[in-house]
Amino acid sequence: MILFEDLHKAFGPKRVLDGFTLAVRDGETMVVIGYSGTGKSVAIKHVVGLLEPDAGRVAVDGQVVSELDRAQLTGLRSRIGFVFQFAALFDSMTIFDNVAFGLRRRRDLAESEIEDRVREALALVDLAGTEAGMPSELSGGMRKRVGLARAIAVRPTYMLYDEPTTGLDPVTSAVIDELMIRTREALGVTSIVITHDMRSAYSVGDRIAMLYQGRIRQVGTVAEIRDTADPVVKSFIEGRPDRSASEAATTLSAEEGIAVEGAQG
Amino acid sequence: MLAAVRFSDRPTAGPSVRLVPPPYRLTAFPPYLGPVLAVIGRQAVGTVAGFGLLGHFLADTVRAVPDLRTWGRMVVQQMRRLGVDSLPIALFISAFTGIVLALLASYVFTGAVPMYLVGTLVGKTIIMELGPVLTGLALAGRVGANIAAELGTMRVTEQVDALETLAYNPHAYLVIPRVLAGTVMFPVIVAFAMAMGLFTGWLSATTLLPVTNAEFMRGLRLFYDPFDIQFGLIKSASFGFVITLIGCFLGLATRGGAEGVGSATTRTVVYSAEMILVLDAFWAVTLLRHP
């Protein structure tokens, strides 16, 4: 279980998370939606300790992330797969080495086992046979699939997806959605998916939470969110411009180390 | 009771003269002084904060040293990239430095100083000063900029975050191999550069100047002390350490995309060059004082 409790995070004067509370149950896929720059990526980076909260806490299986020492954090991270918005593949390595990278950290795997795991992970994302290629030779969709393969190769308990379909055409987005569902079925993972893409949210999510002005505006099943009466949530999921909501969405500065989500779609 | 003391209370011999100080008052700051002081203050605070962050960075790097399994296999690769691949530029610089030094010595010495001292000047200068410092400055550009640009790009494309989520410590995987490779390989490169400088100095002295091989060698041996080479190599190791550390520090601190990477690269080259000169003076003061 992943628990966000009254999480606060600011970058300079900009308050991004302001009492963010959310519980993600074991085995479910929680989709977090929200306007660009409202701190969705910031929230999941707390789960793997890439950011530290100003106040509040994030607990994974009862372990408070910000209280872990380096060794404990490494142990936690080895149970979590993180799929980055732009895949974050290592440019200087082959696709094989990218996928094998997390496995080589483990002492209990022989090189032959690593090879089997890499081929299995690449097959799961329909990229078998691309092992020798370099990331620069891949399209955007393929890079995301390699990023997904790298995350699932370590057989994690939790998967965190940071805008997995952003910037992709509708067909490739549907492929990524299908892969996320397949990953969940194959590994039984608990997932958090950050997205703007409502079609993707409805497709992969068990529950959907909307982040608005630094906290959760509404959380519910897909059906509950579809039929919401909340004007802010309704405006967002129907894609209707809502001046007050758009203006309220905070845009983080790239200076603060956070990608400006709106700039990428 | 300072306020109770009045000038007129002083005992005087003649008629009492009331000495009342003029009414001093605090005049306002000139309007331009405030912003200037603010800028100076911000710069000072920024510099101190920068050294503080560098200290934290160094401590994190030291704490990652026990993770030998992560950094051990990367060191040789970095020694080749940062060291062996830098050899051509180092040899190029020292080759021309040797030529110029020999001719400069001859120009200065003519008619006043025995010409065999050309060998002395070329040897001492190449080994103790110009070999290490010029090579260090060139490698601040080549190695420091390379590290800052590479790690900066990794930072802004989230590759460093990816490393962390895959349970790697970036200090163990990225910083230690580079700093270690720089510290070990810079003296090696400088040793080659010294040899090249001495060779081209000898070649130009014996072919372009009225100096025989025997005279040049006599001058070279005249004040030679094995410590000279140690001095040059110690300096080089410190330059290698500082250049790679600054490159890693500023590279991993990069923010803001391509502009941030450019800024980190530029600052790395500038700060590394400054630190080379500071360290050069430091080692001279520390190791070259007469007993």
Coordinates of C-alpha atoms in Angstrom, one line a residue:
Chain A
M1 CA 0.0 0.0 0.0
I2 CA 1.2 3.5 -0.8
L3 CA -0.1 6.2 1.5
F4 CA 0.4 10.0 0.9
E5 CA -0.5 11.8 4.2
D6 CA -1.0 15.5 4.2
L7 CA 1.9 16.0 1.9
H8 CA 3.3 19.6 1.4
K9 CA 5.9 20.6 -1.1
A10 CA 6.9 24.0 -2.3
F11 CA 9.6 25.2 -4.7
G12 CA 10.6 28.7 -3.6
P13 CA 7.4 30.7 -3.1
K14 CA 5.4 28.3 -5.2
R15 CA 3.3 25.8 -3.2
V16 CA 2.8 22.7 -5.3
L17 CA 1.4 20.1 -2.9
D18 CA -0.7 21.5 -0.2
G19 CA -2.1 18.8 1.9
F20 CA -2.1 16.0 -0.7
T21 CA -3.6 12.8 0.8
L22 CA -4.2 9.6 -1.1
A23 CA -4.2 5.9 -0.3
V24 CA -3.4 3.4 -3.1
R25 CA -4.5 -0.1 -2.2
D26 CA -2.5 -3.2 -3.0
G27 CA -3.2 -4.6 -6.4
E28 CA -5.1 -1.6 -7.8
T29 CA -4.2 0.9 -10.5
M30 CA -4.7 4.4 -9.3
V31 CA -4.7 7.1 -12.0
V32 CA -3.9 10.6 -10.9
I33 CA -5.2 13.3 -13.3
G34 CA -4.9 17.0 -13.1
Y35 CA -4.0 20.2 -15.0
S36 CA -0.4 20.6 -16.3
G37 CA 2.0 21.7 -13.6
T38 CA -0.2 20.9 -10.6
G39 CA 2.4 18.6 -9.1
K40 CA 1.4 15.1 -10.2
S41 CA 4.9 14.1 -11.0
V42 CA 6.2 15.8 -7.9
A43 CA 3.9 13.6 -5.8
I44 CA 5.1 10.3 -7.2
K45 CA 8.8 11.3 -7.0
H46 CA 8.2 11.3 -3.3
V47 CA 7.4 7.6 -3.4
V48 CA 10.9 6.7 -4.5
G49 CA 12.7 9.4 -2.5
L50 CA 13.7 11.6 -5.4
L51 CA 12.1 14.5 -3.5
E52 CA 11.7 15.1 0.2
P53 CA 8.5 16.5 1.6
D54 CA 8.4 19.9 3.3
A55 CA 5.7 18.4 5.6
G56 CA 3.6 15.3 5.7
R57 CA 4.8 11.9 4.7
V58 CA 4.7 9.1 2.1
A59 CA 4.6 5.5 3.4
V60 CA 5.1 2.4 1.3
D61 CA 4.2 -0.8 3.0
G62 CA 4.3 1.1 6.3
Q63 CA 7.9 2.4 5.7
V64 CA 8.0 6.2 5.8
V65 CA 10.2 7.0 2.7
S66 CA 11.8 10.2 4.1
E67 CA 12.9 8.4 7.3
L68 CA 14.8 5.6 5.5
D69 CA 18.6 5.5 5.4
R70 CA 20.4 5.0 2.1
A71 CA 20.5 1.2 2.4
Q72 CA 16.8 1.0 3.2
L73 CA 15.9 3.4 0.4
T74 CA 17.9 1.2 -2.0
G75 CA 15.9 -1.8 -0.8
L76 CA 12.6 0.1 -1.3
R77 CA 13.6 1.3 -4.8
S78 CA 14.4 -2.2 -5.9
R79 CA 10.7 -3.0 -5.3
I80 CA 9.5 -0.1 -7.4
G81 CA 9.5 0.3 -11.2
F82 CA 9.5 3.9 -12.4
V83 CA 8.6 4.7 -16.0
F84 CA 9.7 8.2 -16.9
Q85 CA 7.8 10.6 -19.1
F86 CA 10.5 10.6 -21.8
A87 CA 11.8 7.1 -20.9
A88 CA 15.1 8.4 -19.5
L89 CA 17.1 5.7 -21.3
F90 CA 20.8 5.7 -20.9
D91 CA 22.1 7.0 -24.3
S92 CA 25.5 5.4 -24.1
M93 CA 24.1 1.8 -23.6
T94 CA 22.5 -0.6 -25.9
I95 CA 18.8 -1.5 -25.3
F96 CA 19.9 -4.8 -23.8
D97 CA 22.2 -3.0 -21.3
N98 CA 19.5 -0.5 -20.5
V99 CA 17.0 -3.2 -19.6
A100 CA 19.7 -5.3 -17.8
F101 CA 20.9 -2.3 -15.8
G102 CA 18.7 -2.7 -12.8
L103 CA 19.2 -6.5 -12.7
R104 CA 23.0 -6.1 -12.6
R105 CA 22.6 -4.3 -9.3
R106 CA 21.5 -7.6 -7.8
R107 CA 24.0 -10.1 -6.5
D108 CA 21.8 -13.2 -6.8
L109 CA 21.5 -13.2 -10.6
A110 CA 23.9 -14.9 -13.0
E111 CA 24.6 -13.3 -16.4
S112 CA 22.6 -16.0 -18.1
E113 CA 19.6 -15.3 -15.9
I114 CA 19.9 -11.6 -16.6
E115 CA 19.9 -12.4 -20.3
D116 CA 16.7 -14.4 -19.9
R117 CA 15.0 -11.7 -17.8
V118 CA 15.9 -9.0 -20.4
R119 CA 14.6 -11.1 -23.3
E120 CA 11.4 -11.8 -21.4
A121 CA 10.9 -8.2 -20.5
L122 CA 11.5 -7.1 -24.1
A123 CA 9.1 -9.7 -25.4
L124 CA 6.4 -8.5 -23.0
V125 CA 6.6 -5.1 -24.6
D126 CA 6.8 -6.5 -28.1
L127 CA 10.4 -5.5 -28.7
A128 CA 12.1 -8.9 -28.9
G129 CA 15.1 -8.8 -31.2
T130 CA 16.0 -5.1 -30.6
E131 CA 18.6 -5.9 -27.9
A132 CA 21.6 -4.7 -29.9
G133 CA 20.2 -1.4 -30.9
M134 CA 20.8 2.0 -29.3
P135 CA 18.1 4.2 -27.8
S136 CA 18.8 6.9 -30.4
E137 CA 17.5 4.5 -33.1
L138 CA 14.1 4.2 -31.5
S139 CA 10.9 6.1 -32.0
G140 CA 9.2 7.8 -29.0
G141 CA 6.8 5.0 -28.5
M142 CA 9.5 2.4 -28.7
R143 CA 11.6 4.3 -26.2
K144 CA 8.7 4.3 -23.8
R145 CA 8.3 0.6 -24.2
V146 CA 12.0 0.0 -23.5
G147 CA 11.6 2.2 -20.4
L148 CA 8.7 0.0 -19.4
A149 CA 10.7 -3.2 -20.0
R150 CA 13.6 -1.8 -17.9
A151 CA 11.1 -1.1 -15.1
I152 CA 9.4 -4.5 -15.2
A153 CA 12.6 -6.5 -15.6
V154 CA 13.4 -6.2 -11.9
R155 CA 9.9 -7.7 -11.2
P156 CA 8.7 -4.9 -9.0
T157 CA 5.8 -4.8 -6.5
Y158 CA 4.9 -1.3 -7.5
M159 CA 4.9 0.5 -10.8
L160 CA 4.9 4.3 -11.2
Y161 CA 4.1 5.7 -14.6
D162 CA 4.8 9.4 -15.3
E163 CA 2.7 10.4 -18.2
P164 CA 3.3 7.2 -20.2
T165 CA 1.2 8.2 -23.2
T166 CA 2.1 11.9 -23.5
G167 CA 3.3 12.9 -26.9
L168 CA 2.3 9.6 -28.6
D169 CA -0.2 9.1 -31.4
P170 CA -3.5 7.5 -30.4
V171 CA -2.6 4.0 -31.7
T172 CA 0.7 3.9 -29.9
S173 CA -1.0 5.3 -26.8
A174 CA -3.4 2.4 -26.9
V175 CA -0.5 0.0 -27.2
I176 CA 1.1 1.5 -24.1
D177 CA -2.2 1.2 -22.3
E178 CA -2.5 -2.4 -23.2
L179 CA 1.1 -3.0 -22.0
M180 CA 0.3 -1.4 -18.7
I181 CA -2.7 -3.7 -18.3
R182 CA -0.6 -6.7 -19.4
T183 CA 2.1 -5.8 -16.9
R184 CA -0.4 -5.6 -14.1
E185 CA -1.9 -9.0 -15.1
A186 CA 1.6 -10.6 -15.5
L187 CA 3.2 -9.2 -12.3
G188 CA 0.2 -8.4 -10.2
V189 CA 1.7 -5.0 -9.4
T190 CA 0.1 -2.0 -7.6
S191 CA 0.4 1.0 -10.0
I192 CA 0.1 4.8 -10.0
V193 CA -0.4 6.3 -13.4
I194 CA 0.0 10.1 -13.9
T195 CA -1.8 11.2 -17.0
H196 CA -3.8 13.9 -18.7
D197 CA -5.1 11.4 -21.2
M198 CA -8.7 10.6 -20.1
R199 CA -9.1 7.8 -22.6
S200 CA -6.0 6.2 -21.1
A201 CA -7.2 6.8 -17.6
Y202 CA -10.5 5.1 -18.2
S203 CA -8.8 2.2 -19.9
V204 CA -6.1 1.4 -17.3
G205 CA -7.5 2.8 -14.0
D206 CA -9.4 1.0 -11.2
R207 CA -9.7 4.3 -9.5
I208 CA -9.1 7.9 -10.6
A209 CA -8.0 10.8 -8.3
M210 CA -7.9 14.4 -9.5
L211 CA -5.2 16.6 -8.1
Y212 CA -6.3 20.3 -8.0
Q213 CA -4.6 23.2 -6.2
G214 CA -2.2 20.9 -4.4
R215 CA -4.6 18.4 -3.0
I216 CA -7.0 15.7 -4.1
R217 CA -10.2 17.2 -5.4
Q218 CA -12.1 13.9 -5.9
V219 CA -11.2 10.2 -5.9
G220 CA -13.4 7.5 -7.1
T221 CA -13.9 4.6 -9.4
V222 CA -13.9 5.2 -13.1
A223 CA -17.7 5.2 -13.1
E224 CA -17.9 7.7 -10.2
I225 CA -15.5 10.0 -12.0
R226 CA -17.3 9.8 -15.3
D227 CA -20.6 10.7 -13.5
T228 CA -19.1 13.3 -11.2
A229 CA -21.1 16.4 -10.3
D230 CA -18.0 18.3 -9.3
P231 CA -17.7 21.2 -11.8
V232 CA -13.9 21.3 -11.7
V233 CA -13.5 17.5 -12.3
K234 CA -16.3 17.5 -14.9
S235 CA -14.7 20.4 -16.7
F236 CA -11.3 18.6 -16.8
I237 CA -12.6 15.2 -17.9
E238 CA -14.8 16.6 -20.6
G239 CA -12.0 18.9 -21.8
R240 CA -14.0 22.0 -21.5
P241 CA -12.0 25.1 -20.8
D242 CA -12.6 26.4 -17.3
R243 CA -10.9 29.8 -16.9
S244 CA -10.8 29.7 -13.1
A245 CA -9.5 26.2 -13.0
S246 CA -6.8 26.8 -15.6
E247 CA -5.6 29.9 -14.0
A248 CA -5.4 28.1 -10.7
A249 CA -3.2 25.5 -12.1
T250 CA 0.3 26.3 -11.0
T251 CA 3.1 26.1 -13.6
L252 CA 6.3 25.1 -12.0
S253 CA 9.5 26.6 -13.2
A254 CA 12.0 24.4 -14.9
E255 CA 14.6 26.3 -12.8
E256 CA 13.2 24.4 -9.8
G257 CA 14.2 21.1 -11.4
I258 CA 10.7 20.0 -12.4
A259 CA 9.8 19.5 -16.0
V260 CA 7.0 21.9 -17.1
E261 CA 4.4 19.4 -17.9
G262 CA 2.4 21.7 -20.1
A263 CA 5.3 22.2 -22.4
Q264 CA 5.3 18.6 -23.3
G265 CA 1.6 18.1 -23.8
Chain B
M1 CA 26.9 57.4 32.8
L2 CA 28.0 58.6 29.4
A3 CA 25.1 60.8 28.8
A4 CA 25.7 62.8 32.0
V5 CA 29.2 63.8 30.9
R6 CA 29.1 67.2 29.2
F7 CA 32.0 69.0 27.6
S8 CA 31.3 72.0 29.8
D9 CA 31.8 69.8 32.9
R10 CA 35.5 69.5 32.1
P11 CA 37.7 71.4 34.6
T12 CA 39.2 74.4 32.8
A13 CA 41.7 76.9 34.0
G14 CA 40.2 80.0 32.4
P15 CA 36.7 81.1 32.1
S16 CA 34.3 78.3 31.4
V17 CA 33.8 77.7 27.8
R18 CA 30.8 75.7 26.9
L19 CA 31.9 73.0 24.3
V20 CA 28.7 71.5 22.9
P21 CA 29.2 69.1 20.1
P22 CA 27.4 69.8 16.9
P23 CA 24.1 68.0 16.4
Y24 CA 25.2 65.0 14.5
R25 CA 22.5 63.1 12.6
L26 CA 22.6 60.0 10.4
T27 CA 22.5 61.1 6.8
A28 CA 20.6 58.8 4.4
F29 CA 22.5 56.3 2.3
P30 CA 23.1 57.5 -1.2
P31 CA 20.3 55.9 -3.2
Y32 CA 22.6 53.8 -5.4
L33 CA 24.4 52.2 -2.5
G34 CA 21.6 50.0 -1.4
P35 CA 21.3 47.9 -4.6
V36 CA 25.1 47.7 -4.9
L37 CA 25.4 46.4 -1.3
A38 CA 22.5 44.0 -2.0
V39 CA 24.3 42.5 -5.0
I40 CA 27.5 42.2 -3.1
G41 CA 25.7 40.5 -0.2
R42 CA 23.9 38.1 -2.5
Q43 CA 27.1 37.2 -4.2
A44 CA 28.8 36.6 -0.9
V45 CA 26.0 34.5 0.4
G46 CA 25.8 32.6 -2.9
T47 CA 29.6 31.8 -2.8
V48 CA 29.5 30.6 0.8
A49 CA 26.4 28.5 0.1
G50 CA 28.1 27.1 -3.0
F51 CA 31.1 25.9 -0.9
G52 CA 28.7 24.5 1.6
L53 CA 26.9 22.5 -1.1
L54 CA 30.3 21.4 -2.5
G55 CA 31.2 20.1 1.0
H56 CA 28.0 18.2 1.2
F57 CA 28.6 16.8 -2.2
L58 CA 32.1 15.7 -1.3
A59 CA 30.8 14.1 1.9
D60 CA 28.1 12.1 -0.1
T61 CA 30.8 11.0 -2.5
V62 CA 33.1 9.8 0.4
R63 CA 30.1 7.9 1.9
A64 CA 29.6 6.1 -1.4
V65 CA 33.2 4.8 -1.4
P66 CA 32.3 1.5 0.2
D67 CA 30.0 0.7 -2.8
L68 CA 33.0 -0.7 -4.6
R69 CA 30.9 -3.1 -6.6
T70 CA 29.2 -0.1 -8.4
W71 CA 32.2 2.1 -9.1
G72 CA 35.0 -0.4 -9.4
R73 CA 34.1 -1.6 -12.9
M74 CA 33.7 2.0 -14.1
V75 CA 37.1 3.3 -13.2
V76 CA 39.1 1.8 -16.0
Q77 CA 36.6 3.0 -18.6
Q78 CA 36.9 6.5 -17.2
M79 CA 40.7 6.4 -17.0
R80 CA 40.7 5.7 -20.7
R81 CA 38.1 8.4 -21.5
L82 CA 39.4 11.1 -19.3
G83 CA 43.1 10.1 -19.4
V84 CA 44.3 8.3 -22.4
D85 CA 42.1 10.2 -24.8
S86 CA 43.4 13.5 -23.4
L87 CA 47.0 12.6 -24.2
P88 CA 47.2 14.1 -27.7
I89 CA 46.2 17.6 -26.6
A90 CA 48.6 17.5 -23.6
L91 CA 51.5 16.4 -25.9
F92 CA 50.6 19.0 -28.5
I93 CA 50.7 21.8 -25.9
S94 CA 53.9 20.7 -24.2
A95 CA 55.7 20.2 -27.6
F96 CA 55.2 23.8 -28.5
T97 CA 55.9 25.0 -25.0
G98 CA 59.3 23.2 -25.0
I99 CA 60.3 24.9 -28.3
V100 CA 59.2 28.4 -27.1
L101 CA 61.0 28.0 -23.7
A102 CA 64.3 27.0 -25.3
L103 CA 64.2 30.0 -27.7
L104 CA 63.0 32.4 -25.0
A105 CA 65.8 31.3 -22.7
S106 CA 68.4 31.8 -25.4
Y107 CA 67.0 35.2 -26.2
V108 CA 67.2 36.3 -22.5
F109 CA 70.6 34.7 -21.8
T110 CA 72.5 35.8 -24.9
G111 CA 75.7 37.6 -24.0
A112 CA 75.1 37.5 -20.2
V113 CA 74.5 34.0 -19.0
P114 CA 76.1 30.7 -20.2
M115 CA 74.0 29.0 -22.8
Y116 CA 74.0 25.6 -21.1
L117 CA 71.6 27.2 -18.6
V118 CA 69.0 26.9 -21.4
G119 CA 68.7 23.2 -20.4
T120 CA 68.2 24.2 -16.7
L121 CA 65.5 26.7 -17.5
V122 CA 63.7 24.4 -19.9
G123 CA 63.9 21.5 -17.4
K124 CA 62.8 23.3 -14.3
T125 CA 60.0 25.3 -16.0
I126 CA 58.5 22.4 -17.9
I127 CA 58.7 19.9 -15.0
M128 CA 57.7 22.2 -12.1
E129 CA 55.3 24.7 -13.6
L130 CA 54.3 24.9 -17.3
G131 CA 53.9 21.1 -17.8
P132 CA 51.4 20.7 -15.0
V133 CA 49.7 24.1 -15.2
L134 CA 49.2 24.3 -19.0
T135 CA 48.1 20.7 -19.2
G136 CA 45.8 21.3 -16.3
L137 CA 44.2 24.4 -18.0
A138 CA 43.8 22.5 -21.3
L139 CA 42.2 19.5 -19.5
A140 CA 39.9 21.9 -17.5
G141 CA 38.4 22.6 -20.9
R142 CA 38.5 19.1 -22.3
V143 CA 37.8 16.9 -19.2
G144 CA 35.9 19.4 -17.0
A145 CA 33.5 20.5 -19.8
N146 CA 33.0 16.9 -20.9
I147 CA 32.0 15.8 -17.5
A148 CA 29.7 18.8 -16.8
A149 CA 28.0 18.5 -20.2
E150 CA 27.5 14.7 -19.9
L151 CA 26.2 14.7 -16.3
G152 CA 24.2 17.9 -16.9
T153 CA 22.4 16.3 -19.9
M154 CA 21.8 13.1 -17.8
R155 CA 20.3 15.3 -15.1
V156 CA 17.9 17.2 -17.3
T157 CA 16.8 14.1 -19.2
E158 CA 16.0 12.4 -15.9
Q159 CA 18.7 9.7 -16.5
V160 CA 20.2 10.5 -13.0
D161 CA 16.7 10.0 -11.5
A162 CA 16.4 6.7 -13.5
L163 CA 19.7 5.6 -11.9
E164 CA 18.4 6.3 -8.5
T165 CA 15.1 4.5 -9.1
L166 CA 17.1 1.5 -10.3
A167 CA 18.8 1.5 -6.8
Y168 CA 22.1 3.0 -7.9
N169 CA 23.8 5.7 -6.0
P170 CA 24.8 8.4 -8.5
H171 CA 27.8 9.3 -6.4
A172 CA 29.1 5.7 -6.6
Y173 CA 28.2 5.2 -10.3
L174 CA 29.0 8.7 -11.8
V175 CA 31.2 10.7 -9.4
I176 CA 33.7 8.3 -7.9
P177 CA 35.0 6.7 -11.1
R178 CA 35.5 10.2 -12.7
V179 CA 37.2 11.8 -9.7
L180 CA 39.4 8.8 -9.2
A181 CA 40.3 8.5 -12.8
G182 CA 41.1 12.2 -13.0
T183 CA 43.3 12.1 -9.9
V184 CA 45.2 9.1 -11.0
M185 CA 45.5 9.9 -14.7
F186 CA 46.4 13.6 -14.6
P187 CA 49.9 12.9 -13.3
V188 CA 50.4 10.2 -15.9
I189 CA 49.4 12.6 -18.7
V190 CA 51.5 15.4 -17.2
A191 CA 54.5 13.0 -17.0
F192 CA 54.2 12.4 -20.7
A193 CA 53.8 16.1 -21.3
M194 CA 57.0 16.8 -19.3
A195 CA 58.9 14.3 -21.4
M196 CA 57.5 15.8 -24.6
G197 CA 58.4 19.3 -23.5
L198 CA 61.9 18.4 -22.6
F199 CA 62.4 16.6 -25.9
T200 CA 61.2 19.5 -28.0
G201 CA 63.2 21.9 -25.8
W202 CA 66.3 19.8 -26.4
L203 CA 65.6 19.4 -30.1
S204 CA 65.1 23.2 -30.7
A205 CA 68.1 24.1 -28.5
T206 CA 70.5 21.7 -30.3
T207 CA 69.2 22.5 -33.8
L208 CA 68.2 26.2 -33.7
L209 CA 70.6 27.5 -31.0
P210 CA 74.3 27.4 -30.4
V211 CA 73.9 24.8 -27.7
T212 CA 75.4 21.3 -28.0
N213 CA 73.8 18.2 -26.7
A214 CA 76.4 18.0 -23.9
E215 CA 75.7 21.6 -22.8
F216 CA 72.0 21.1 -22.8
M217 CA 72.3 18.0 -20.7
R218 CA 74.8 19.6 -18.3
G219 CA 72.3 22.5 -17.8
L220 CA 69.4 20.0 -17.3
R221 CA 71.3 18.1 -14.6
L222 CA 72.8 21.2 -13.0
F223 CA 70.1 22.0 -10.4
Y224 CA 68.0 18.8 -10.9
D225 CA 66.4 17.4 -7.8
P226 CA 64.1 14.4 -7.9
F227 CA 61.7 16.4 -5.8
D228 CA 61.0 18.6 -8.9
I229 CA 59.2 15.8 -10.6
Q230 CA 57.3 14.9 -7.4
F231 CA 56.3 18.5 -7.1
G232 CA 54.9 18.6 -10.6
L233 CA 53.0 15.3 -10.2
I234 CA 51.5 16.2 -6.9
K235 CA 50.2 19.4 -8.4
S236 CA 48.8 17.5 -11.4
A237 CA 47.0 15.0 -9.1
S238 CA 45.4 17.9 -7.2
F239 CA 44.3 19.5 -10.5
G240 CA 42.8 16.3 -11.7
F241 CA 40.9 15.9 -8.5
V242 CA 39.5 19.5 -8.5
I243 CA 38.6 19.6 -12.2
T244 CA 36.7 16.3 -12.1
L245 CA 35.0 17.2 -8.8
I246 CA 33.8 20.5 -10.0
G247 CA 32.6 19.0 -13.3
C248 CA 30.6 16.3 -11.4
F249 CA 29.3 18.8 -8.9
L250 CA 28.1 21.4 -11.4
G251 CA 26.9 18.7 -13.9
L252 CA 24.7 17.0 -11.3
A253 CA 23.4 20.4 -10.1
T254 CA 22.2 21.3 -13.6
R255 CA 18.7 22.7 -13.9
G256 CA 16.7 24.0 -16.7
G257 CA 17.4 22.2 -19.9
A258 CA 20.0 23.1 -22.6
E259 CA 20.6 26.5 -21.2
G260 CA 21.4 24.9 -17.8
V261 CA 23.8 22.4 -19.4
G262 CA 25.6 25.3 -21.2
S263 CA 25.9 27.3 -18.0
A264 CA 27.2 24.3 -16.0
T265 CA 29.8 23.6 -18.7
T266 CA 31.0 27.2 -18.8
R267 CA 31.1 27.5 -15.0
T268 CA 33.0 24.3 -14.7
V269 CA 35.8 25.5 -17.1
V270 CA 36.0 28.9 -15.4
Y271 CA 36.0 27.6 -11.8
S272 CA 38.4 24.8 -12.7
A273 CA 40.9 27.3 -14.3
E274 CA 40.6 29.5 -11.2
M275 CA 41.2 26.6 -8.9
I276 CA 44.2 25.4 -10.8
L277 CA 45.9 28.8 -10.4
V278 CA 44.9 28.9 -6.7
L279 CA 46.3 25.4 -6.1
D280 CA 49.4 26.3 -8.1
A281 CA 50.1 29.1 -5.6
F282 CA 49.1 26.9 -2.7
W283 CA 51.6 24.2 -3.6
A284 CA 54.3 26.7 -4.2
V285 CA 53.8 28.3 -0.8
T286 CA 53.5 24.9 0.9
L287 CA 56.3 23.0 -0.7
L288 CA 58.8 25.4 -2.1
R289 CA 59.7 27.4 0.9
H290 CA 63.4 27.4 1.7
P291 CA 64.3 25.5 4.9

